Amino acid sequence: MSRLASPRGQHPRFRLPNEAGIAIVFLAVMLGGFIATPNFLTVSNMMVLLLNGAVIGFLCLGQSFVLLTGGIDLSCGSIVAMTCVVAALLMERFGVPWQAAVPLVMLVGAFAGMVNGWLIERTKVPPFIVTFATMGVAASIPQIITGAESIRVTQIGYGLIGQSRPFGIPFPVLALLVAIVLAALLLRKTVTGTHIYAVGGNADAARLSGISVPRVTLFVYSISGLCAACGGLIYGSRLMTGYPTAGRGDELFFSIAGAVVGGVSLFGGSGSVVGAMIGAMLIAAISNLMNVLNVSAYWQPLVIGLIILVGVTLDTLRSSKRLSFPWLKSRRDRKFVQHNDSLKSTS
């Protein structure tokens, strides 16, 4: 009986993480921006980039959970607007202290996401259609309640969320970093994370193995709604205003682009939140660089759209096993394969 050689123990080698590629691209964009204009890497512009990136990052984080199950959430931008207004209403019209209003708003966002998950599971309508419909509903609610008028917030403490800088770092960025760590641990170290990947890989097989697919669906859409609420709180606290149109620009576009570019598969079952976050910061950096270079805002969706197209195309080819890079195999890997082939021929 022949025994194939194992690379473990015999040829220890360093393996780059899957996120290394997108990280290199991000660093290249940052370097290119510095070369293009010295105004790009200034402290003030980096603060703007980090604050804008924090909102996109939270949306991308929630979107990643949904995409990992093979779904999509088109309503996250509208939930940002709804929660931004709800926060202002609670504090200004109902006199709720900001310390209590913040967790209530987060619950509202999570509930809105849970409604998405419930509708998807109960109606069996594709997530794209369900969240497209709820996108319109969530966008209309703040417009109807406020008459499309902004609500000024007077509770100074609320501004600490979006304006404070502990250790010189914007608080939203610190909050996002904590959320990334918790999300990464949940996906990689818990049973819930295993179930999320299993549902995205094959929902029918996951169901047959005893996994509650409806429960997983409710959970990931609730996470998406919660993350959108965090984005709404950041928007509102930065400007001390509840805007009924907050988050209804390119944020949805960017959240999907960041996740896809960061390696989260649109087909579900593969990807990581770390890669998605690097992708989100890459998208934010490209958008910021175009603003610094005074590129027309009309060009930004075109550029981001092309990035999404490239990312989706590569993901499709990779999923169909039509995309391979044999030249990336190391010399040691080739020797290992040749050694195993020789063992097979002599057995």
Coordinates of C-alpha atoms in Angstrom, one line a residue:
M1 CA 0.0 0.0 0.0
S2 CA 1.5 3.3 -1.1
R3 CA 1.3 6.4 1.0
L4 CA 1.3 9.9 -0.5
A5 CA 3.8 12.3 1.0
S6 CA 2.4 15.1 3.1
P7 CA 3.6 18.7 2.7
R8 CA 3.0 19.3 6.4
G9 CA 6.1 18.9 8.5
Q10 CA 8.3 18.3 5.4
H11 CA 8.0 21.6 3.6
P12 CA 6.8 24.3 6.0
R13 CA 6.1 27.4 4.1
F14 CA 4.5 30.8 4.7
R15 CA 1.1 31.2 3.0
L16 CA -0.3 34.6 2.2
P17 CA -3.8 35.2 3.5
N18 CA -6.6 35.4 1.0
E19 CA -7.0 39.1 1.8
A20 CA -3.4 39.9 0.7
G21 CA -4.3 40.7 -2.9
I22 CA -6.9 43.3 -2.1
A23 CA -4.7 44.8 0.6
I24 CA -1.9 45.3 -2.0
V25 CA -4.4 46.9 -4.4
F26 CA -5.5 49.2 -1.5
L27 CA -1.9 50.2 -0.7
A28 CA -1.3 50.8 -4.4
V29 CA -4.3 53.2 -4.6
M30 CA -3.1 55.1 -1.5
L31 CA 0.4 55.4 -3.0
G32 CA -1.0 56.4 -6.4
G33 CA -3.1 59.0 -4.7
F34 CA -0.1 60.5 -2.9
I35 CA 1.8 60.6 -6.1
A36 CA -1.1 62.2 -8.0
T37 CA -1.7 65.0 -5.4
P38 CA 0.0 65.8 -2.1
N39 CA -3.4 66.8 -0.7
F40 CA -4.6 63.2 -0.6
L41 CA -2.6 61.9 2.4
T42 CA -3.0 65.0 4.5
V43 CA -4.3 64.5 8.1
S44 CA -7.5 66.3 7.4
N45 CA -8.3 64.3 4.3
M46 CA -7.5 61.1 6.0
M47 CA -10.0 61.9 8.7
V48 CA -12.6 62.5 6.1
L49 CA -11.7 59.3 4.4
L50 CA -11.9 57.3 7.7
L51 CA -15.3 58.9 8.7
N52 CA -16.8 58.2 5.3
G53 CA -15.2 54.8 5.2
A54 CA -16.7 54.0 8.6
V55 CA -20.3 54.4 7.3
I56 CA -19.5 52.4 4.1
G57 CA -17.7 49.8 6.3
F58 CA -20.7 49.2 8.6
L59 CA -23.0 48.8 5.5
C60 CA -20.4 46.5 3.9
L61 CA -20.1 44.5 7.1
G62 CA -23.9 43.9 7.2
Q63 CA -24.0 43.3 3.5
S64 CA -21.2 40.6 3.8
F65 CA -23.3 38.6 6.3
V66 CA -26.2 38.6 3.8
L67 CA -24.0 37.8 0.8
L68 CA -22.4 34.9 2.6
T69 CA -25.8 33.2 2.7
G70 CA -26.4 33.8 -1.0
G71 CA -28.8 36.8 -0.4
I72 CA -28.5 40.5 -0.9
D73 CA -29.9 43.5 0.9
L74 CA -30.9 46.5 -1.2
S75 CA -32.6 48.2 1.7
C76 CA -29.6 49.0 3.8
G77 CA -29.2 52.6 2.5
S78 CA -32.9 53.3 3.2
I79 CA -32.6 51.9 6.7
V80 CA -29.7 54.4 7.3
A81 CA -32.1 57.2 6.4
M82 CA -35.0 55.8 8.5
T83 CA -32.8 55.2 11.6
C84 CA -31.1 58.6 11.2
V85 CA -34.6 60.3 11.4
V86 CA -35.9 58.0 14.1
A87 CA -33.0 58.9 16.4
A88 CA -33.7 62.6 15.9
L89 CA -37.4 62.1 16.5
L90 CA -36.8 60.2 19.7
M91 CA -34.6 62.9 21.1
E92 CA -36.3 66.0 19.9
R93 CA -40.1 65.2 19.8
F94 CA -40.3 62.6 22.6
G95 CA -37.5 63.8 24.8
V96 CA -35.7 60.5 25.0
P97 CA -32.1 61.0 26.3
W98 CA -29.5 60.2 23.7
Q99 CA -28.0 57.4 25.8
A100 CA -31.4 55.6 25.6
A101 CA -32.2 56.7 22.0
V102 CA -29.0 55.1 20.6
P103 CA -29.7 51.5 21.6
L104 CA -33.4 51.9 20.7
V105 CA -32.4 53.0 17.2
M106 CA -30.1 50.0 16.8
L107 CA -33.0 47.8 17.8
V108 CA -35.2 49.5 15.1
G109 CA -32.5 48.8 12.5
A110 CA -32.2 45.2 13.6
F111 CA -36.0 44.8 13.5
A112 CA -36.2 46.3 10.0
G113 CA -33.6 43.8 8.8
M114 CA -35.4 40.9 10.6
V115 CA -38.6 41.9 8.6
N116 CA -36.6 41.4 5.4
G117 CA -35.5 38.0 6.5
W118 CA -39.0 37.0 7.6
L119 CA -40.5 38.1 4.3
I120 CA -37.9 36.2 2.3
E121 CA -38.5 33.0 4.3
R122 CA -42.3 33.2 4.4
T123 CA -42.9 34.3 0.8
K124 CA -40.0 32.5 -0.8
V125 CA -39.6 35.5 -3.0
P126 CA -36.0 36.2 -4.0
P127 CA -34.1 38.5 -1.7
F128 CA -33.4 40.9 -4.5
I129 CA -37.2 41.5 -5.0
V130 CA -38.0 41.6 -1.3
T131 CA -35.3 44.1 -0.3
F132 CA -36.0 46.2 -3.4
A133 CA -39.6 46.6 -2.2
T134 CA -38.6 47.3 1.5
M135 CA -36.0 49.8 0.2
G136 CA -38.9 51.9 -1.1
V137 CA -40.9 51.4 2.1
A138 CA -38.0 52.3 4.4
A139 CA -37.1 55.3 2.3
S140 CA -40.7 56.6 2.4
I141 CA -41.3 56.3 6.1
P142 CA -38.9 59.2 7.2
Q143 CA -40.1 61.3 4.3
I144 CA -43.7 60.9 5.4
I145 CA -43.1 61.5 9.1
T146 CA -41.0 64.6 8.6
G147 CA -42.6 66.0 5.5
A148 CA -39.1 65.6 3.9
E149 CA -37.7 68.1 6.4
S150 CA -34.6 67.7 8.4
I151 CA -34.8 67.5 12.2
R152 CA -32.1 69.4 14.2
V153 CA -30.8 67.5 17.3
T154 CA -29.9 69.7 20.3
Q155 CA -28.6 67.0 22.7
I156 CA -24.9 67.7 22.7
G157 CA -23.9 64.3 23.9
Y158 CA -25.3 62.7 20.7
G159 CA -22.4 64.3 18.8
L160 CA -19.9 62.3 20.7
I161 CA -20.7 59.3 18.5
G162 CA -19.7 60.9 15.2
Q163 CA -17.4 63.7 16.3
S164 CA -15.3 62.5 19.3
R165 CA -11.7 61.2 18.7
P166 CA -10.4 59.0 21.5
F167 CA -6.6 58.7 21.1
G168 CA -6.9 60.9 18.1
I169 CA -8.9 58.3 16.2
P170 CA -12.5 59.0 15.2
F171 CA -14.9 57.1 17.4
P172 CA -16.9 55.6 14.4
V173 CA -13.6 54.0 13.2
L174 CA -12.9 52.5 16.6
A175 CA -16.5 51.2 16.7
L176 CA -16.1 49.7 13.3
L177 CA -12.8 48.0 14.3
V178 CA -14.6 46.4 17.3
A179 CA -17.4 45.3 15.1
I180 CA -15.0 43.7 12.6
V181 CA -13.3 41.7 15.3
L182 CA -16.6 40.5 16.7
A183 CA -17.9 39.6 13.3
A184 CA -14.7 37.7 12.3
L185 CA -14.8 35.8 15.5
L186 CA -18.5 34.9 15.1
L187 CA -18.0 33.7 11.5
R188 CA -14.8 31.7 12.1
K189 CA -15.1 30.5 15.7
T190 CA -18.8 29.8 16.4
V191 CA -21.4 27.3 15.3
T192 CA -23.5 30.2 14.0
G193 CA -20.7 31.2 11.6
T194 CA -20.4 27.7 10.4
H195 CA -24.1 27.6 9.7
I196 CA -23.9 30.9 7.7
Y197 CA -21.3 29.5 5.4
A198 CA -23.1 26.2 5.1
V199 CA -26.4 27.9 4.0
G200 CA -24.5 30.0 1.5
G201 CA -22.7 27.0 0.1
N202 CA -25.8 24.8 -0.3
A203 CA -29.0 25.7 1.5
D204 CA -30.7 22.4 0.7
A205 CA -27.7 20.4 2.1
A206 CA -27.6 22.6 5.1
R207 CA -31.3 22.0 5.7
L208 CA -30.9 18.2 5.4
S209 CA -28.0 18.4 7.9
G210 CA -30.3 19.9 10.5
I211 CA -29.4 23.6 10.2
S212 CA -32.4 25.9 10.5
V213 CA -32.1 27.9 7.3
P214 CA -34.9 30.4 8.3
R215 CA -33.2 31.2 11.6
V216 CA -29.9 31.8 9.8
T217 CA -31.7 34.1 7.3
L218 CA -33.4 36.1 10.0
F219 CA -30.1 36.4 11.8
V220 CA -28.0 37.7 8.9
Y221 CA -30.6 40.2 7.8
S222 CA -31.0 41.5 11.3
I223 CA -27.2 42.0 11.4
S224 CA -27.5 43.9 8.2
G225 CA -30.2 46.1 9.6
L226 CA -28.2 46.7 12.8
C227 CA -25.1 47.7 10.8
A228 CA -27.3 50.1 8.7
A229 CA -28.6 51.6 12.0
C230 CA -25.0 52.2 13.1
G231 CA -24.4 54.0 9.8
G232 CA -27.5 56.1 10.4
L233 CA -26.3 57.1 13.9
I234 CA -22.9 58.1 12.5
Y235 CA -24.6 60.3 9.9
G236 CA -26.9 61.9 12.3
S237 CA -24.4 62.5 15.1
R238 CA -21.8 64.0 12.8
L239 CA -24.1 66.7 11.6
M240 CA -26.5 66.7 14.6
T241 CA -29.4 66.4 12.2
G242 CA -31.8 63.7 11.2
Y243 CA -31.8 63.7 7.4
P244 CA -34.6 61.8 5.7
T245 CA -32.3 61.3 2.6
A246 CA -29.2 60.1 4.5
G247 CA -27.6 57.0 3.1
R248 CA -29.6 57.2 -0.1
G249 CA -26.7 58.2 -2.3
D250 CA -24.0 55.8 -3.4
E251 CA -23.8 54.0 0.0
L252 CA -25.7 50.9 -1.2
F253 CA -23.6 50.8 -4.3
F254 CA -20.4 51.0 -2.3
S255 CA -21.5 48.4 0.3
I256 CA -22.0 45.8 -2.5
A257 CA -18.8 46.8 -4.3
G258 CA -16.7 46.7 -1.2
A259 CA -17.9 43.2 -0.3
V260 CA -17.5 41.8 -3.8
V261 CA -14.1 43.4 -4.4
G262 CA -13.0 42.1 -1.0
G263 CA -13.7 38.5 -2.0
V264 CA -17.2 37.8 -0.7
S265 CA -18.9 35.7 -3.3
L266 CA -22.2 36.8 -4.7
F267 CA -23.1 33.1 -4.9
G268 CA -22.6 32.7 -1.1
G269 CA -20.5 30.4 1.0
S270 CA -17.1 32.1 0.7
G271 CA -15.4 35.3 1.8
S272 CA -14.4 37.0 5.0
V273 CA -15.3 40.3 6.7
V274 CA -11.7 41.3 6.8
G275 CA -11.5 41.1 3.0
A276 CA -14.8 42.9 2.7
M277 CA -13.6 45.7 5.0
I278 CA -10.4 46.2 3.0
G279 CA -12.6 46.3 -0.1
A280 CA -14.9 48.9 1.6
M281 CA -11.9 51.1 2.4
L282 CA -10.6 50.6 -1.2
I283 CA -13.9 51.9 -2.6
A284 CA -13.9 54.8 -0.1
A285 CA -10.3 55.7 -1.0
I286 CA -11.1 55.7 -4.7
S287 CA -14.1 57.9 -4.2
N288 CA -12.2 60.2 -1.9
L289 CA -9.3 60.4 -4.4
M290 CA -11.6 61.4 -7.2
N291 CA -13.1 64.1 -5.0
V292 CA -9.6 65.5 -4.2
L293 CA -8.7 65.4 -7.9
N294 CA -11.9 67.3 -8.6
V295 CA -13.2 64.6 -10.8
S296 CA -16.9 65.1 -11.6
A297 CA -19.2 63.2 -9.3
Y298 CA -20.9 61.8 -12.4
W299 CA -17.9 59.7 -13.1
Q300 CA -17.8 58.0 -9.7
P301 CA -20.7 55.5 -10.2
L302 CA -19.1 54.6 -13.6
V303 CA -15.8 53.8 -12.0
I304 CA -17.3 51.9 -9.1
G305 CA -19.7 50.1 -11.5
L306 CA -16.7 48.9 -13.5
I307 CA -15.0 47.7 -10.3
I308 CA -18.1 45.7 -9.4
L309 CA -18.3 44.2 -12.9
V310 CA -14.7 43.1 -12.8
G311 CA -15.2 41.6 -9.3
V312 CA -18.4 39.8 -10.2
T313 CA -16.8 38.4 -13.4
L314 CA -13.8 37.1 -11.6
D315 CA -16.0 35.6 -8.9
T316 CA -18.2 33.9 -11.6
L317 CA -15.2 32.5 -13.4
R318 CA -13.7 31.3 -10.1
S319 CA -16.9 29.7 -9.0
S320 CA -17.3 27.8 -12.3
K321 CA -13.6 26.7 -12.1
R322 CA -12.8 28.4 -15.3
L323 CA -10.3 30.7 -13.7
S324 CA -7.0 29.3 -12.6
F325 CA -3.5 30.7 -12.2
P326 CA -1.1 27.8 -12.6
W327 CA 1.9 30.1 -12.7
L328 CA 1.1 31.1 -9.1
K329 CA 2.1 27.7 -7.9
S330 CA 5.4 27.7 -6.1
R331 CA 8.4 25.6 -7.2
R332 CA 8.0 23.6 -4.0
D333 CA 4.4 22.8 -4.8
R334 CA 5.4 21.5 -8.2
K335 CA 8.1 19.3 -6.7
F336 CA 5.6 18.0 -4.2
V337 CA 3.1 17.1 -7.0
Q338 CA 5.9 15.4 -9.0
H339 CA 7.0 13.4 -6.0
N340 CA 3.5 12.2 -5.3
D341 CA 3.1 11.2 -9.0
S342 CA 6.3 9.2 -8.8
L343 CA 5.0 7.4 -5.7
K344 CA 1.8 6.5 -7.6
S345 CA 3.7 5.2 -10.6
T346 CA 5.8 2.8 -8.4
S347 CA 2.9 1.5 -6.3

